[in-house]
mmCIF file of C-alpha atoms and ligand atoms in Angstrom:
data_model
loop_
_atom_site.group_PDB
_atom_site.id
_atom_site.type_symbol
_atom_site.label_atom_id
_atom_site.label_comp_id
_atom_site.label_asym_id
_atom_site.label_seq_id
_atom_site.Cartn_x
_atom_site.Cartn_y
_atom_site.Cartn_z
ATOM 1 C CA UNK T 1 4.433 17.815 -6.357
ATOM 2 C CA UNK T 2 2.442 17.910 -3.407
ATOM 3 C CA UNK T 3 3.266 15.704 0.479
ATOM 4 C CA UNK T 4 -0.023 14.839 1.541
ATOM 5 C CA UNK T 5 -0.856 13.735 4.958
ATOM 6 C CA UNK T 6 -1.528 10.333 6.048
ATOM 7 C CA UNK T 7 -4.425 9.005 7.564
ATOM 8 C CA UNK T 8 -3.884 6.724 10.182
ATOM 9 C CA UNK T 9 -5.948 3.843 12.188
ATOM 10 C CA UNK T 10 -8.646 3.567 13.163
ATOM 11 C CA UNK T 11 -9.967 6.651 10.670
ATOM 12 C CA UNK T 12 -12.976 5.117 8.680
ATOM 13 C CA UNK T 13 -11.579 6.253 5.365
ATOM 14 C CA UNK T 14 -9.021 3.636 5.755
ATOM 15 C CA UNK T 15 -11.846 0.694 5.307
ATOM 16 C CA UNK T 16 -13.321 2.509 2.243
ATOM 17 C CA UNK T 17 -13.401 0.150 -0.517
ATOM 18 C CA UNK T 18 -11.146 1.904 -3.841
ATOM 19 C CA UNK T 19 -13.095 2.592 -7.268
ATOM 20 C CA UNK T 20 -11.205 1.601 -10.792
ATOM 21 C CA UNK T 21 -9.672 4.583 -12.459
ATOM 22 C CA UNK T 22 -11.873 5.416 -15.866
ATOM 23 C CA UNK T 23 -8.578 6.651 -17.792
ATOM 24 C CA UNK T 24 -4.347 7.372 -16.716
ATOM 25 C CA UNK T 25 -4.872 11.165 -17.770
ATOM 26 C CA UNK T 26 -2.330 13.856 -16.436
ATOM 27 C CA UNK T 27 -4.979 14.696 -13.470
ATOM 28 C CA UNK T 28 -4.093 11.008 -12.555
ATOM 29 C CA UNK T 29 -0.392 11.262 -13.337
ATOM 30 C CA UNK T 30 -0.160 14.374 -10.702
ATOM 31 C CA UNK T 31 -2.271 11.885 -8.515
ATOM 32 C CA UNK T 32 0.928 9.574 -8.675
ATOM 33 C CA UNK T 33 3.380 12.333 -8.741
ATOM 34 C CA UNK T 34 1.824 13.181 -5.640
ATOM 35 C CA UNK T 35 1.792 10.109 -3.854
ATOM 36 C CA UNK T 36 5.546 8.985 -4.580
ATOM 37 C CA UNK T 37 6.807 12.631 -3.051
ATOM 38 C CA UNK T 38 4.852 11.139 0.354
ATOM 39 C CA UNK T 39 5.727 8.127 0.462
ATOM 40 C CA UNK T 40 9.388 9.245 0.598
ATOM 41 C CA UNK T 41 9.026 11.608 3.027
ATOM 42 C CA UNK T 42 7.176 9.250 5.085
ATOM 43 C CA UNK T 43 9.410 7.051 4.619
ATOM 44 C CA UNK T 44 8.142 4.552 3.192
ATOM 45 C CA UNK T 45 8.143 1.438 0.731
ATOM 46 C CA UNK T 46 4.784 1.518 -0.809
ATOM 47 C CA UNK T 47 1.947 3.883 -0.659
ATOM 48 C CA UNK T 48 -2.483 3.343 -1.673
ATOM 49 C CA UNK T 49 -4.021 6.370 -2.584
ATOM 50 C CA UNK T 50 -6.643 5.753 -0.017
ATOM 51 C CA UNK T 51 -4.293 6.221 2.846
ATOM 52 C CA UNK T 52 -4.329 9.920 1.556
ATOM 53 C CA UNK T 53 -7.971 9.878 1.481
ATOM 54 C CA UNK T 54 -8.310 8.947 -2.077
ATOM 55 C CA UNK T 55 -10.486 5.752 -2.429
ATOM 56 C CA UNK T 56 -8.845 5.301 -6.129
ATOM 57 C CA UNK T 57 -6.979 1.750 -7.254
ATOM 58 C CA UNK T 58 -4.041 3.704 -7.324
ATOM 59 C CA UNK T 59 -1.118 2.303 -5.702
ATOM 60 C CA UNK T 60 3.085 3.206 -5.795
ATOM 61 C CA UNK T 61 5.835 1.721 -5.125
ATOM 62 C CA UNK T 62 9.769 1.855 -5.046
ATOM 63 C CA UNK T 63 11.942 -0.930 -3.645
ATOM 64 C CA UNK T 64 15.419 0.286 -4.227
ATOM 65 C CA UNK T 65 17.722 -0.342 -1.425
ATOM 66 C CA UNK T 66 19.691 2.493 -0.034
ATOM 67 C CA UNK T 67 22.409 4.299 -2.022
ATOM 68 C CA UNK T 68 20.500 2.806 -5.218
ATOM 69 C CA UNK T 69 18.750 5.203 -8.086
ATOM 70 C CA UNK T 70 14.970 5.529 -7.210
ATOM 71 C CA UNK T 71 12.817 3.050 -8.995
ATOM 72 C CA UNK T 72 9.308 3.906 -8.764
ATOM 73 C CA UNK T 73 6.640 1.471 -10.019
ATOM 74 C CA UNK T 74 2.949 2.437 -10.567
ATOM 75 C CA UNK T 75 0.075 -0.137 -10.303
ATOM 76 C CA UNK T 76 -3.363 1.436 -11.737
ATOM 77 C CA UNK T 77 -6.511 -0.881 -11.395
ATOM 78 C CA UNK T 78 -3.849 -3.701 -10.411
ATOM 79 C CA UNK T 79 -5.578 -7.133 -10.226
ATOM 80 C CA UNK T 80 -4.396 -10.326 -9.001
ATOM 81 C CA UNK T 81 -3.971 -13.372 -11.589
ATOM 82 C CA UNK T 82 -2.770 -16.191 -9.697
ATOM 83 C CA UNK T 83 -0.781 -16.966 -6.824
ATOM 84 C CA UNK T 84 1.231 -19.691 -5.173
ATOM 85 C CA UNK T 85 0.515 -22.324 -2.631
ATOM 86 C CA UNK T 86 3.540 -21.706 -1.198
ATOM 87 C CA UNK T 87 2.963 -18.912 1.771
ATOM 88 C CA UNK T 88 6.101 -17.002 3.377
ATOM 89 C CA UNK T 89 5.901 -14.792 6.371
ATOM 90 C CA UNK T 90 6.886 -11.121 6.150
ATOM 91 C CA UNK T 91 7.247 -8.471 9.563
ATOM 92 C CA UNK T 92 5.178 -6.139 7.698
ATOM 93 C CA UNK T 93 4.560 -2.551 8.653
ATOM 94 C CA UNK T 94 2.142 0.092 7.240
ATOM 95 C CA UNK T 95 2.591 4.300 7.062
ATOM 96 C CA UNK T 96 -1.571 4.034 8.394
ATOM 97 C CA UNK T 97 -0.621 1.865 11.392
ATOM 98 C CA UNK T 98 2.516 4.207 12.400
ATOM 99 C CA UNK T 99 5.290 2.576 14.843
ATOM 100 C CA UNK T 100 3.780 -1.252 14.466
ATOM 101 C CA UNK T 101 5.242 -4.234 12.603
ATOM 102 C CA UNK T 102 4.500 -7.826 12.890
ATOM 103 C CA UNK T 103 4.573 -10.902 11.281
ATOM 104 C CA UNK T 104 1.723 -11.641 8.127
ATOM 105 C CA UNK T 105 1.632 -14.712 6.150
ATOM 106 C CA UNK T 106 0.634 -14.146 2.129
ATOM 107 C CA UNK T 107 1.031 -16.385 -0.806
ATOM 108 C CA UNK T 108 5.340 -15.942 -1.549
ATOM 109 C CA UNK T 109 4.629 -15.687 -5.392
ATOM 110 C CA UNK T 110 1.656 -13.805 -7.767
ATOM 111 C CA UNK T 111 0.851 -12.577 -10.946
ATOM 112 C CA UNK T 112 -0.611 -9.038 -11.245
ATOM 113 C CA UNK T 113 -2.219 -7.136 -14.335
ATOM 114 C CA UNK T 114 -2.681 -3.491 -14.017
ATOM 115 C CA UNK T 115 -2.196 -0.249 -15.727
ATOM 116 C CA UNK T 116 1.266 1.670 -15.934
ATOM 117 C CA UNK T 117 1.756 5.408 -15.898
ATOM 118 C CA UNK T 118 1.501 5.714 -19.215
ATOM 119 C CA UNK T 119 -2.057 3.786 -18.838
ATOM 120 C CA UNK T 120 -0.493 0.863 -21.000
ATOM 121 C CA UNK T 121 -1.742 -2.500 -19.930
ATOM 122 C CA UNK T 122 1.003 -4.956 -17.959
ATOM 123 C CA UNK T 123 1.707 -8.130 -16.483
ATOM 124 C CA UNK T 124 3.961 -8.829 -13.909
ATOM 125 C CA UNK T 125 5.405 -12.090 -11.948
ATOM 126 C CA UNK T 126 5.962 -10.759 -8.173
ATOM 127 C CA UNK T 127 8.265 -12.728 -5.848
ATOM 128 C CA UNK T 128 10.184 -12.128 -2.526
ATOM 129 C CA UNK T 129 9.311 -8.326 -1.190
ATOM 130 C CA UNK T 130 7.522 -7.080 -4.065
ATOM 131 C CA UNK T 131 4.662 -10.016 -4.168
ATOM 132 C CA UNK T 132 4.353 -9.030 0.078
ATOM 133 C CA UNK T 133 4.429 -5.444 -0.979
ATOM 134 C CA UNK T 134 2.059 -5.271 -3.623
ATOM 135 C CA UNK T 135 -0.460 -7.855 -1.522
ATOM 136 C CA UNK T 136 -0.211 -5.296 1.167
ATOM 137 C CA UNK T 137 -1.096 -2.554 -1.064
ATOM 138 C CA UNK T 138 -3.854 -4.154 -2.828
ATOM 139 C CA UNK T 139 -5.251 -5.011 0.891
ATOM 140 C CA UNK T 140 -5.628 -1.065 1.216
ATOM 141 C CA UNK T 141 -7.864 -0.801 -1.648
ATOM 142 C CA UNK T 142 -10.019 -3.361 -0.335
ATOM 143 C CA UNK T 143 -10.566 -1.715 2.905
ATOM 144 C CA UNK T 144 -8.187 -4.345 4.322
ATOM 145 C CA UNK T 145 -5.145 -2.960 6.593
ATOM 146 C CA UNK T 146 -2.150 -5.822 7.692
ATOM 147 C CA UNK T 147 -3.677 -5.536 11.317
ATOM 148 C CA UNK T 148 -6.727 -7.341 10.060
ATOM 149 C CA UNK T 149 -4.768 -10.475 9.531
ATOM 150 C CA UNK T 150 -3.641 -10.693 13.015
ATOM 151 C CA UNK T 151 -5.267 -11.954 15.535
ATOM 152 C CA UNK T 152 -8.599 -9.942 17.565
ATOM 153 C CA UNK T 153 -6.291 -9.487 20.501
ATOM 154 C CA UNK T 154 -3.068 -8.294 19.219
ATOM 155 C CA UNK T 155 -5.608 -6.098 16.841
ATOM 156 C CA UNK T 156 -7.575 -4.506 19.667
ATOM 157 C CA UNK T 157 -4.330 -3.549 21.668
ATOM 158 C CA UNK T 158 -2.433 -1.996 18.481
ATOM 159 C CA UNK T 159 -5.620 -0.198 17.648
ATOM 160 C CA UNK T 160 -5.717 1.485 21.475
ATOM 161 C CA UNK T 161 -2.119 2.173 21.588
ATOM 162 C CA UNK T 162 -2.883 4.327 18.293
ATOM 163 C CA UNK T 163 -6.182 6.146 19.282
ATOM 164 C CA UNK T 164 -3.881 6.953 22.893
ATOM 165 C CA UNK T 165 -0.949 8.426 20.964
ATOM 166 C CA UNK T 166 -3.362 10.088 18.785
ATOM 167 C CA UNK T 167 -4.955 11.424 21.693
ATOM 168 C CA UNK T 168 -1.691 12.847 22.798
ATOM 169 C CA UNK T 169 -0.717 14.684 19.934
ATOM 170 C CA UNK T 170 -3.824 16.492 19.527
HETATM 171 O O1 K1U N 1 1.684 1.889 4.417
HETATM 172 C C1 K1U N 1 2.066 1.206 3.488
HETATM 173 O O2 K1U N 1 1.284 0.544 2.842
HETATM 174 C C2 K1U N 1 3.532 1.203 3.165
HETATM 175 C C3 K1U N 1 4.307 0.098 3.848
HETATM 176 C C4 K1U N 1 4.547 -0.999 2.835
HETATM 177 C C5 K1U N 1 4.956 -2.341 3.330
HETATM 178 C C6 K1U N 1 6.027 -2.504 4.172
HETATM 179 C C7 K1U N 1 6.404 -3.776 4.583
HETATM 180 C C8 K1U N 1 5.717 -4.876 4.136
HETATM 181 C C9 K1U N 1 4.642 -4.709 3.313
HETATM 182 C C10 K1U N 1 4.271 -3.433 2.901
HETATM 183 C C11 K1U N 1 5.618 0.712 4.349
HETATM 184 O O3 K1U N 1 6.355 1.256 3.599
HETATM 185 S S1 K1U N 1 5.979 0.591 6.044
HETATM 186 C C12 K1U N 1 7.598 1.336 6.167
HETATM 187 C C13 K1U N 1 8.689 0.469 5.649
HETATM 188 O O4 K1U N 1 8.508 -0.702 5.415
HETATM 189 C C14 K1U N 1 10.031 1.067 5.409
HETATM 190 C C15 K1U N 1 10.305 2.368 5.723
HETATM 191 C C16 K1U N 1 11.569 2.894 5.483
HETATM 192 C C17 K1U N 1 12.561 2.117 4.939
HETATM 193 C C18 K1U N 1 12.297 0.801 4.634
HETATM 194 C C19 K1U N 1 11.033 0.274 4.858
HETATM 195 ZN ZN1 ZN N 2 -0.116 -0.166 4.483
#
């Protein structure tokens, strides 16, 4: 398995709209394998394969708390059923928008069908941070980061902060 790096705002690739997966072959499966082993190094909660430059619906996952087994989960081609009318807000933060969190409003319940990593077809009923999570994800493969649901303002200053400390570092 393989950390890959990152790409962080405001790199183009990030707004690159993901293309379904044809099949959940091993090629794929090393894809996932892959994306897990950087997403816990980040760390991080959730990981699209476009935020390793990999404009693939591909998205994982793994919500165990501390001191709990891992339990990673594996959305391929995940699509959105239904959700609910009632909306919760979630401080949200993203491994693309490094050192940022703020509040984002999404729909508190949905239902999601998607391939697993076996490529068998599932259904799912998401609730508390799972439903935020996997809206957040499936954001990415739309070309859709959390910053976009904030306000112009509060977007245009996180976005400078980020190109600065970019800067910086190079
Ligand atoms: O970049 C990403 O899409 C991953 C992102 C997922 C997410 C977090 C919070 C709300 C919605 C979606 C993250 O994992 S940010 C880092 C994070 O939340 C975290 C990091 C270490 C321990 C616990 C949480
Ligand atoms: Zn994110």
């Amino acid at each position: 398995m393989t950390i890959r790096e990152i790409i962080t705002a405001p790199d183009p690739r990030l707004k690159q709209v993901s293309r379904p997966v044809a099949k959940v072959d091993d090629e794929l499966r090393r894809l996932m394998d892959d994306m897990l082993e950087t997403m816990y190094a980040a760390p991080g909660i959730g990981l699209a394969a476009v935020q390793i430059g990999v404009p693939k619906q591909v998205i994982v996952m793994d919500l165990a708390h501390e001191g709990e087994p891992p339990a990673p989960r594996y959305f391929v081609n995940p699509e959105i059923l239904s959700t609910s009318d009632e909306h919760v807000v979630y401080e949200e933060g993203c491994l693309s928008v490094p050192e940022f969190y703020e509040d984002v409003e999404r729909p508190a319940e949905c239902r999601i069908r998607f391939l697993d990593y076996q490529g068998e077809i599932r259904e799912m009923d998401c609730d508390g941070l799972l439903a935020t999570c996997i809206q957040h994800e499936m954001d990415h493969l739309k070309g859709v980061l959390f910053i976009d649901h904030l306000s112009k303002l509060k977007r245009s200053m996180m976005l400078k902060k980020l190109v600065k400390a970019k800067k910086e570092l190079a």
